[in-house]
Amino acid sequence: KKKIFSGVQPSGIPTIGNYIGAMKQFVQRQEEYDCTYCIVNQHAITVPQDPATLTERTRGLAALYLALGIDPNKSTIFIQSEVPAHAQAAWIVQCNTYLGELERMTQFKDKSSKQETVSAGLLTYPPLMVADIVLYNTDFVPVGEDQKQHMELTRDFVQRFNNKYGKGKKILSMPEPMIPEDGGRIMSIQDPTSKMSKSDKNTKGYISLLDEPKVIRKKIKSAVTDSSGIIEYDKENKPGISNLLTIFSAFTDQPIDELVNEFAGSGYGNFKEKLADAIIAELEPMQNRYYELLSSKELDDILDAGAKQANEIASETLKRMETAIGLHR
Ligand code: ATP
Ligand code: MG
């Protein structure tokens, strides 16, 4: 089986953007691939986090993975900080990555412009992501479109590392991103020109996977559209309604043009109501499972077992990297 690796940061409660862009695929790919899913808490601390909240969200994200349908008998689920090889490998990656490459990353530029003070870790976030991926001999990485640039950096690194240290042999596997054709970039429902993000200070801009049904209805109702009242897909001129169509399509598996036909002449109010229904129908049962799992001991057993499995594979790859570059006796 080909190998999949991906992760989500416990930097907030995952949004429907994270779900459509990445997490939905985590579940769908389990049968066909050998999957490893990480809760990347070390990535989350690249920007300030309250310690108690971070702890809570980390466990919560694990419960959410399971509630969405990730099956620990098929896939490995673990917490990044419980596998030391990530930070160790990230150091090696950093020493083989150029400052200029990191300064060019748009996520770094975006996020650093929003911080009062910028940690060095925010700049070296991509090398940690490279480490996460290569440690599991990954073939495919299901991610949203915003991670495309980091994936290119990862591929450049792998090629460079293998060329420089491999002596004709492949040390690391070459990974490829898996980005959904539609829904790879869900926009904020308050500002459809910026990406929906779970760490957005304006909570109305996103729908979190744990928002209560009445909150979902309210947020969808107040989603920014335009004054034309015509439901059509036109990303350039009607980014608001186009984004809502993309979300609708993702939650119902109905193609966008079919939705456009169905809602022709219906007006935004009715469309939004049906959209809220579709989101709630999928999220509500998942939320019920989430609250059951959160208080179970089962969750800790799964995470313990996941960390053990992950450690075995990651430490093997790390050893291979260290040996290749001369970090051994
Ligand atoms: P933060 O603002 O803290 O970076 P985030 O919402 O960007 O949070 P991440 O944990 O960074 O979430 O990303 C998790 C996964 O979700 C990644 O694969 C990322 O590409 C994807 N993703 C993030 N935002 C979106 C979005 N708006 N649309 C589609 N996919 C997204
Ligand atoms: Mg992000």
XYZ file of C-alpha atoms in Angstrom, residues 53 70 143 151 190 203 209 222 251:
9
model
C -6.161 25.704 25.990
C -10.699 7.735 11.295
C -3.831 19.034 2.288
C 4.805 20.801 -0.394
C -17.308 37.180 6.335
C -15.376 33.741 14.866
C -16.959 21.480 13.337
C -25.027 36.392 8.102
C -21.528 18.671 1.995
